[in-house]
PDB file of C-alpha atoms in Angstrom:
ATOM      1  CA  MET A 188     -30.156 -30.441 169.839  1.00 72.00           C
ATOM      2  CA  SER A 189     -26.026 -29.631 167.775  1.00 86.00           C
ATOM      3  CA  ALA A 190     -24.989 -26.428 166.558  1.00 89.00           C
ATOM      4  CA  ARG A 191     -26.158 -26.750 162.800  1.00 89.00           C
ATOM      5  CA  ASP A 192     -30.095 -27.640 164.335  1.00 88.00           C
ATOM      6  CA  ARG A 193     -30.236 -24.909 166.670  1.00 86.00           C
ATOM      7  CA  ILE A 194     -29.193 -22.815 163.149  1.00 90.00           C
ATOM      8  CA  LEU A 195     -31.837 -24.063 161.037  1.00 87.00           C
ATOM      9  CA  GLY A 196     -34.477 -23.223 164.111  1.00 85.00           C
ATOM     10  CA  LYS A 197     -33.559 -19.590 163.540  1.00 85.00           C
ATOM     11  CA  LEU A 198     -33.554 -19.777 160.628  1.00 86.00           C
ATOM     12  CA  ARG A 199     -36.803 -21.141 160.183  1.00 85.00           C
ATOM     13  CA  GLN A 200     -38.744 -18.732 162.702  1.00 83.00           C
ATOM     14  CA  ASN A 201     -37.484 -15.989 161.092  1.00 81.00           C
ATOM     15  CA  ALA A 202     -38.676 -17.860 157.579  1.00 78.00           C
ATOM     16  CA  PRO A 203     -41.620 -14.804 156.640  1.00 73.00           C
ATOM     17  CA  SER A 204     -44.876 -16.506 156.309  1.00 71.00           C
ATOM     18  CA  THR A 205     -45.766 -16.288 153.219  1.00 72.00           C
ATOM     19  CA  VAL A 206     -44.117 -15.659 149.547  1.00 72.00           C
ATOM     20  CA  ARG A 207     -43.791 -11.593 148.512  1.00 76.00           C
ATOM     21  CA  SER A 208     -45.155 -11.964 144.497  1.00 81.00           C
ATOM     22  CA  LEU A 209     -42.634 -11.210 141.818  1.00 82.00           C
ATOM     23  CA  PRO A 210     -41.751  -7.945 139.988  1.00 86.00           C
ATOM     24  CA  ASP A 211     -43.934  -6.517 137.421  1.00 86.00           C
ATOM     25  CA  VAL A 212     -40.120  -6.539 135.315  1.00 85.00           C
ATOM     26  CA  ALA A 213     -42.441  -5.852 132.205  1.00 84.00           C
ATOM     27  CA  ALA A 214     -44.790  -2.884 134.197  1.00 85.00           C
ATOM     28  CA  TRP A 215     -41.355  -1.257 134.925  1.00 84.00           C
ATOM     29  CA  TYR A 216     -39.189  -1.338 131.302  1.00 83.00           C
ATOM     30  CA  ALA A 217     -42.736  -0.272 129.607  1.00 80.00           C
ATOM     31  CA  SER A 218     -43.161   2.961 132.098  1.00 81.00           C
ATOM     32  CA  HIS A 219     -39.335   3.470 132.060  1.00 78.00           C
ATOM     33  CA  ARG A 220     -38.223   3.279 128.038  1.00 71.00           C
ATOM     34  CA  PRO A 221     -41.406   3.685 125.502  1.00 71.00           C
ATOM     35  CA  SER A 222     -40.853   2.288 122.108  1.00 74.00           C
ATOM     36  CA  GLU A 223     -39.534   4.784 119.705  1.00 82.00           C
ATOM     37  CA  THR A 224     -38.939   4.245 116.338  1.00 89.00           C
ATOM     38  CA  ALA A 225     -36.552   2.498 114.497  1.00 91.00           C
ATOM     39  CA  ASP A 226     -34.920   5.740 113.353  1.00 93.00           C
ATOM     40  CA  ALA A 227     -34.265   6.710 117.130  1.00 93.00           C
ATOM     41  CA  ARG A 228     -33.848   3.674 117.762  1.00 94.00           C
ATOM     42  CA  VAL A 229     -30.589   3.785 115.757  1.00 96.00           C
ATOM     43  CA  ALA A 230     -29.555   6.982 116.517  1.00 96.00           C
ATOM     44  CA  ARG A 231     -29.637   6.152 120.341  1.00 95.00           C
ATOM     45  CA  PHE A 232     -28.190   3.410 120.011  1.00 97.00           C
ATOM     46  CA  ARG A 233     -25.228   4.700 117.960  1.00 97.00           C
ATOM     47  CA  HIS A 234     -24.784   7.787 120.473  1.00 97.00           C
ATOM     48  CA  TYR A 235     -23.748   5.133 123.425  1.00 96.00           C
ATOM     49  CA  ILE A 236     -21.442   3.252 121.669  1.00 96.00           C
ATOM     50  CA  GLU A 237     -20.171   5.751 119.204  1.00 96.00           C
ATOM     51  CA  LEU A 238     -19.626   7.576 123.606  1.00 93.00           C
ATOM     52  CA  ALA A 239     -17.671   4.298 124.106  1.00 91.00           C
ATOM     53  CA  HIS A 240     -15.274   5.034 121.938  1.00 92.00           C
ATOM     54  CA  ALA A 241     -16.474   2.759 118.773  1.00 95.00           C
ATOM     55  CA  GLU A 242     -16.075   3.577 115.588  1.00 96.00           C
ATOM     56  CA  VAL A 243     -19.904   2.929 113.501  1.00 97.00           C
ATOM     57  CA  TYR A 244     -20.991   3.534 109.579  1.00 97.00           C
ATOM     58  CA  SER A 245     -23.977   3.424 108.109  1.00 96.00           C
ATOM     59  CA  VAL A 246     -23.517   1.259 104.960  1.00 96.00           C
ATOM     60  CA  SER A 247     -25.823  -0.012 102.367  1.00 93.00           C
ATOM     61  CA  ARG A 248     -26.691  -4.258 101.843  1.00 91.00           C
ATOM     62  CA  GLY A 249     -25.290  -4.348  98.625  1.00 89.00           C
ATOM     63  CA  ASP A 250     -21.703  -2.968  99.030  1.00 92.00           C
ATOM     64  CA  TRP A 251     -20.454  -3.149 102.332  1.00 96.00           C
ATOM     65  CA  THR A 252     -17.964  -4.833 101.866  1.00 97.00           C
ATOM     66  CA  ALA A 253     -16.536  -1.496  99.838  1.00 96.00           C
ATOM     67  CA  THR A 254     -16.543  -0.013 103.232  1.00 97.00           C
ATOM     68  CA  LEU A 255     -15.505  -2.875 105.141  1.00 98.00           C
ATOM     69  CA  HIS A 256     -11.986  -1.664 102.268  1.00 97.00           C
ATOM     70  CA  GLN A 257     -11.464   0.978 103.081  1.00 97.00           C
ATOM     71  CA  VAL A 258     -11.917   0.470 106.979  1.00 97.00           C
ATOM     72  CA  LEU A 259      -9.104  -1.707 106.868  1.00 98.00           C
ATOM     73  CA  LYS A 260      -7.001   0.039 103.740  1.00 97.00           C
ATOM     74  CA  ALA A 261      -7.015   2.809 106.795  1.00 97.00           C
ATOM     75  CA  ARG A 262      -5.708   1.219 108.724  1.00 96.00           C
ATOM     76  CA  GLY A 263      -2.515  -0.981 106.880  1.00 97.00           C
ATOM     77  CA  ILE A 264      -4.258  -4.011 107.628  1.00 97.00           C
ATOM     78  CA  ASP A 265      -3.945  -6.944 105.089  1.00 96.00           C
ATOM     79  CA  ARG A 266      -5.266  -9.576 106.589  1.00 97.00           C
ATOM     80  CA  LEU A 267      -9.214 -10.500 107.612  1.00 98.00           C
ATOM     81  CA  LEU A 268     -10.353 -13.974 109.441  1.00 98.00           C
ATOM     82  CA  VAL A 269     -13.884 -15.175 108.433  1.00 98.00           C
ATOM     83  CA  ALA A 270     -16.459 -17.165 108.705  1.00 96.00           C
ATOM     84  CA  GLU A 271     -16.466 -19.201 106.171  1.00 94.00           C
ATOM     85  CA  GLY A 272     -20.730 -20.931 105.484  1.00 94.00           C
ATOM     86  CA  THR A 273     -21.531 -17.627 106.484  1.00 96.00           C
ATOM     87  CA  PRO A 274     -23.826 -14.836 104.322  1.00 96.00           C
ATOM     88  CA  HIS A 275     -21.257 -12.305 105.130  1.00 96.00           C
ATOM     89  CA  GLY A 276     -18.426 -14.237 105.124  1.00 97.00           C
ATOM     90  CA  GLU A 277     -18.926 -16.001 101.696  1.00 97.00           C
ATOM     91  CA  LEU A 278     -19.298 -12.420 100.098  1.00 97.00           C
ATOM     92  CA  ALA A 279     -16.030 -11.481 102.564  1.00 97.00           C
ATOM     93  CA  LEU A 280     -14.212 -14.307 100.783  1.00 97.00           C
ATOM     94  CA  ASP A 281     -15.713 -13.037  96.906  1.00 96.00           C
ATOM     95  CA  GLU A 282     -14.767  -9.970  97.753  1.00 96.00           C
ATOM     96  CA  LEU A 283     -12.108  -8.997  98.910  1.00 97.00           C
ATOM     97  CA  PRO A 284      -9.231 -10.468  98.190  1.00 97.00           C
ATOM     98  CA  PRO A 285      -9.227  -8.973  94.903  1.00 96.00           C
ATOM     99  CA  ARG A 286      -9.281  -5.697  96.391  1.00 96.00           C
ATOM    100  CA  GLY A 287      -5.539  -6.150  98.688  1.00 96.00           C
ATOM    101  CA  VAL A 288      -7.323  -8.354 101.876  1.00 97.00           C
ATOM    102  CA  GLU A 289      -6.421 -11.981 102.931  1.00 97.00           C
ATOM    103  CA  CYS A 290      -8.996 -13.975 104.240  1.00 97.00           C
ATOM    104  CA  SER A 291      -8.179 -16.715 106.468  1.00 96.00           C
ATOM    105  CA  LEU A 292     -10.466 -18.894 107.977  1.00 96.00           C
ATOM    106  CA  TYR A 293     -11.395 -20.327 111.601  1.00 93.00           C
ATOM    107  CA  ASP A 294     -11.246 -24.070 110.851  1.00 90.00           C
ATOM    108  CA  MET A 295      -9.831 -26.001 112.707  1.00 90.00           C
ATOM    109  CA  ALA A 296      -9.510 -26.663 116.192  1.00 92.00           C
ATOM    110  CA  ILE A 297      -7.336 -23.285 118.702  1.00 92.00           C
ATOM    111  CA  GLU A 298      -4.416 -25.463 119.422  1.00 93.00           C
ATOM    112  CA  ALA A 299      -3.701 -26.101 115.500  1.00 92.00           C
ATOM    113  CA  TRP A 300      -3.425 -22.821 114.952  1.00 93.00           C
ATOM    114  CA  LYS A 301      -3.303 -20.419 118.655  1.00 94.00           C
ATOM    115  CA  SER A 302      -0.317 -18.681 118.480  1.00 94.00           C
ATOM    116  CA  GLU A 303      -0.778 -18.016 114.493  1.00 94.00           C
ATOM    117  CA  LEU A 304      -4.604 -16.228 115.759  1.00 94.00           C
ATOM    118  CA  PHE A 305      -2.574 -14.824 118.543  1.00 93.00           C
ATOM    119  CA  ASN A 306       0.380 -12.691 116.223  1.00 93.00           C
ATOM    120  CA  ALA A 307      -0.623 -12.015 112.729  1.00 94.00           C
ATOM    121  CA  THR A 308      -4.566 -12.072 113.073  1.00 96.00           C
ATOM    122  CA  PRO A 309      -4.652  -8.346 113.183  1.00 97.00           C
ATOM    123  CA  ALA A 310      -8.410  -8.093 112.223  1.00 98.00           C
ATOM    124  CA  SER A 311     -11.769 -10.042 112.120  1.00 98.00           C
ATOM    125  CA  LEU A 312     -15.120  -9.648 110.399  1.00 98.00           C
ATOM    126  CA  THR A 313     -18.257 -11.531 112.556  1.00 98.00           C
ATOM    127  CA  ALA A 314     -21.958 -10.475 112.174  1.00 97.00           C
ATOM    128  CA  ALA A 315     -24.176  -9.599 115.608  1.00 97.00           C
ATOM    129  CA  ARG A 316     -27.342 -11.331 116.358  1.00 96.00           C
ATOM    130  CA  GLY A 317     -28.919  -7.897 117.288  1.00 97.00           C
ATOM    131  CA  ALA A 318     -28.178  -4.436 119.509  1.00 98.00           C
ATOM    132  CA  ILE A 319     -29.503  -2.747 122.126  1.00 96.00           C
ATOM    133  CA  ALA A 320     -30.002   1.324 122.317  1.00 95.00           C
ATOM    134  CA  GLU A 321     -29.948   1.353 125.308  1.00 93.00           C
ATOM    135  CA  THR A 322     -26.722   1.011 126.661  1.00 94.00           C
ATOM    136  CA  GLY A 323     -24.837   1.410 123.224  1.00 96.00           C
ATOM    137  CA  THR A 324     -24.603  -2.748 122.764  1.00 97.00           C
ATOM    138  CA  LEU A 325     -24.023  -5.555 120.636  1.00 98.00           C
ATOM    139  CA  ILE A 326     -25.103  -8.637 121.307  1.00 97.00           C
ATOM    140  CA  LEU A 327     -23.398 -11.891 119.345  1.00 97.00           C
ATOM    141  CA  TRP A 328     -24.326 -15.101 120.137  1.00 95.00           C
ATOM    142  CA  PRO A 329     -21.205 -16.813 119.013  1.00 95.00           C
ATOM    143  CA  ASP A 330     -21.897 -20.488 117.292  1.00 93.00           C
ATOM    144  CA  GLU A 331     -18.782 -23.572 115.758  1.00 93.00           C
ATOM    145  CA  LYS A 332     -18.890 -20.611 112.417  1.00 94.00           C
ATOM    146  CA  GLU A 333     -17.998 -17.188 114.541  1.00 95.00           C
ATOM    147  CA  PRO A 334     -16.641 -18.918 117.659  1.00 95.00           C
ATOM    148  CA  ARG A 335     -15.555 -16.832 121.020  1.00 94.00           C
ATOM    149  CA  LEU A 336     -11.712 -16.369 120.218  1.00 95.00           C
ATOM    150  CA  MET A 337     -12.608 -14.222 117.006  1.00 96.00           C
ATOM    151  CA  SER A 338     -14.595 -11.961 118.893  1.00 94.00           C
ATOM    152  CA  LEU A 339     -11.557 -11.531 121.806  1.00 93.00           C
ATOM    153  CA  VAL A 340      -8.622 -12.186 120.304  1.00 94.00           C
ATOM    154  CA  PRO A 341      -7.838  -9.595 117.206  1.00 95.00           C
ATOM    155  CA  PRO A 342      -6.674  -6.209 116.624  1.00 95.00           C
ATOM    156  CA  VAL A 343      -9.080  -4.757 115.235  1.00 97.00           C
ATOM    157  CA  HIS A 344     -12.710  -5.998 115.744  1.00 97.00           C
ATOM    158  CA  VAL A 345     -15.002  -5.107 112.797  1.00 98.00           C
ATOM    159  CA  VAL A 346     -19.349  -5.752 113.174  1.00 98.00           C
ATOM    160  CA  LEU A 347     -22.114  -6.486 111.288  1.00 98.00           C
ATOM    161  CA  LEU A 348     -25.420  -5.752 112.449  1.00 98.00           C
ATOM    162  CA  ASP A 349     -28.322  -4.621 110.501  1.00 97.00           C
ATOM    163  CA  ALA A 350     -30.189  -1.830 111.625  1.00 96.00           C
ATOM    164  CA  THR A 351     -33.916  -2.971 111.989  1.00 95.00           C
ATOM    165  CA  LYS A 352     -32.471  -5.861 114.558  1.00 96.00           C
ATOM    166  CA  ILE A 353     -31.404  -3.101 117.815  1.00 96.00           C
ATOM    167  CA  HIS A 354     -33.737  -3.310 120.213  1.00 95.00           C
ATOM    168  CA  ASN A 355     -34.726  -0.561 122.977  1.00 93.00           C
ATOM    169  CA  THR A 356     -33.960  -2.685 126.097  1.00 92.00           C
ATOM    170  CA  PHE A 357     -32.035  -5.287 127.434  1.00 93.00           C
ATOM    171  CA  HIS A 358     -35.799  -6.680 128.264  1.00 92.00           C
ATOM    172  CA  GLU A 359     -37.295  -6.393 124.847  1.00 92.00           C
ATOM    173  CA  ALA A 360     -33.818  -8.363 123.141  1.00 94.00           C
ATOM    174  CA  MET A 361     -34.851 -11.368 125.581  1.00 93.00           C
ATOM    175  CA  THR A 362     -38.323 -11.596 125.439  1.00 92.00           C
ATOM    176  CA  SER A 363     -38.753 -11.039 121.605  1.00 91.00           C
ATOM    177  CA  GLU A 364     -35.949 -12.958 120.220  1.00 92.00           C
ATOM    178  CA  GLY A 365     -37.201 -15.748 123.412  1.00 92.00           C
ATOM    179  CA  TRP A 366     -34.099 -16.307 125.260  1.00 92.00           C
ATOM    180  CA  ALA A 367     -35.732 -18.132 128.235  1.00 89.00           C
ATOM    181  CA  ASP A 368     -35.986 -20.921 125.833  1.00 91.00           C
ATOM    182  CA  GLY A 369     -32.272 -21.181 125.294  1.00 90.00           C
ATOM    183  CA  LEU A 370     -29.312 -19.798 125.616  1.00 88.00           C
ATOM    184  CA  PRO A 371     -25.824 -20.412 123.601  1.00 88.00           C
ATOM    185  CA  THR A 372     -23.116 -21.590 125.747  1.00 87.00           C
ATOM    186  CA  ASN A 373     -21.991 -18.229 125.535  1.00 88.00           C
ATOM    187  CA  ALA A 374     -24.101 -15.137 124.539  1.00 91.00           C
ATOM    188  CA  LEU A 375     -21.475 -12.059 124.414  1.00 94.00           C
ATOM    189  CA  LEU A 376     -22.988  -7.672 125.228  1.00 95.00           C
ATOM    190  CA  ILE A 377     -20.130  -5.619 123.598  1.00 95.00           C
ATOM    191  CA  SER A 378     -19.774  -2.079 124.557  1.00 91.00           C
ATOM    192  CA  GLY A 379     -17.155  -0.659 122.455  1.00 87.00           C
ATOM    193  CA  PRO A 380     -13.143  -1.432 122.136  1.00 86.00           C
ATOM    194  CA  SER A 381     -12.027  -3.824 124.931  1.00 79.00           C
ATOM    195  CA  LYS A 382     -11.327  -1.343 128.530  1.00 76.00           C
ATOM    196  CA  THR A 383      -9.729  -1.854 132.151  1.00 76.00           C
ATOM    197  CA  ALA A 384      -9.289   0.516 135.071  1.00 74.00           C
ATOM    198  CA  ASP A 385      -7.952  -2.549 137.457  1.00 73.00           C
ATOM    199  CA  ILE A 386      -4.501   0.392 137.712  1.00 72.00           C
ATOM    200  CA  GLN A 387      -4.829   2.528 139.587  1.00 74.00           C
ATOM    201  CA  GLN A 388      -8.796   3.471 138.591  1.00 74.00           C
ATOM    202  CA  THR A 389      -7.367   4.794 135.260  1.00 76.00           C
ATOM    203  CA  LEU A 390      -9.421   3.621 132.302  1.00 75.00           C
ATOM    204  CA  ALA A 391      -7.593   2.439 129.050  1.00 75.00           C
ATOM    205  CA  TYR A 392      -8.654   1.155 126.433  1.00 74.00           C
ATOM    206  CA  GLY A 393      -7.443  -2.198 125.257  1.00 71.00           C
ATOM    207  CA  ALA A 394      -5.853  -3.752 127.630  1.00 72.00           C
ATOM    208  CA  HIS A 395      -7.197  -7.261 127.102  1.00 76.00           C
ATOM    209  CA  GLY A 396      -8.904  -8.190 123.261  1.00 80.00           C
ATOM    210  CA  PRO A 397      -9.537  -6.092 121.146  1.00 91.00           C
ATOM    211  CA  LYS A 398      -8.157  -2.582 120.528  1.00 92.00           C
ATOM    212  CA  GLU A 399     -11.208  -1.406 118.579  1.00 94.00           C
ATOM    213  CA  LEU A 400     -14.322  -2.042 117.875  1.00 96.00           C
ATOM    214  CA  ILE A 401     -15.299  -1.325 114.509  1.00 97.00           C
ATOM    215  CA  VAL A 402     -19.252  -1.150 114.018  1.00 98.00           C
ATOM    216  CA  LEU A 403     -20.550  -0.933 110.323  1.00 98.00           C
ATOM    217  CA  LEU A 404     -24.643  -0.886 110.313  1.00 98.00           C
ATOM    218  CA  LEU A 405     -26.689  -1.704 107.379  1.00 96.00           C
ATOM    219  CA  GLU A 406     -29.525   0.333 106.683  1.00 91.00           C
ATOM    220  CA  GLY A 407     -32.138   0.557 104.315  1.00 78.00           C
ATOM    221  CA  GLU A 408     -34.275  -2.381 102.679  1.00 70.00           C
ATOM    222  CA  ALA A 409     -34.005  -5.612 103.958  1.00 57.00           C
TER     223      ALA A 409
END
């Protein structure tokens, strides 16, 4: 008998005789975090993401670009990367250039403009698919219109979030949106600007990726 056969034989001898039932994850979450009102979810999301050094601005659906312009102006930013072909990208293209903010587009392969993206793009605007109140986390699903690098490279990342899409827990987000039916190549969970504690276990912000995360929280009637 070979060593391999002996090892496999021992494993078979010690294998459990019955298969344990799977835990009831939905029941655990139901008792762990009862459902709450929409206003409570918004408040809890905002509390936790601000604890992680993000900035949150409540905006109306009709004039969020005015707040975006003020945020950029306060930082001396006059160029913004936006996604052409998206409702928020098209609105930014219409309303920001007249106010002095140039809008650039991610409309070619990264190899053709890598230097410009990494060295001459101070801020970007993307939309969140949703958010998680329990942890103050944004959910982004990058696609061909808003590639992953839009949210990972520019020093300032501005995210447009619909308050009605804030979920109670991660489990609720996955189940209510049917994530089991299909996921994108990249699904991003963002809870504040980039940070690391690799060096001397000291937490530092902006070591890799955006140094600032700004959330424009769309509230009011859809």
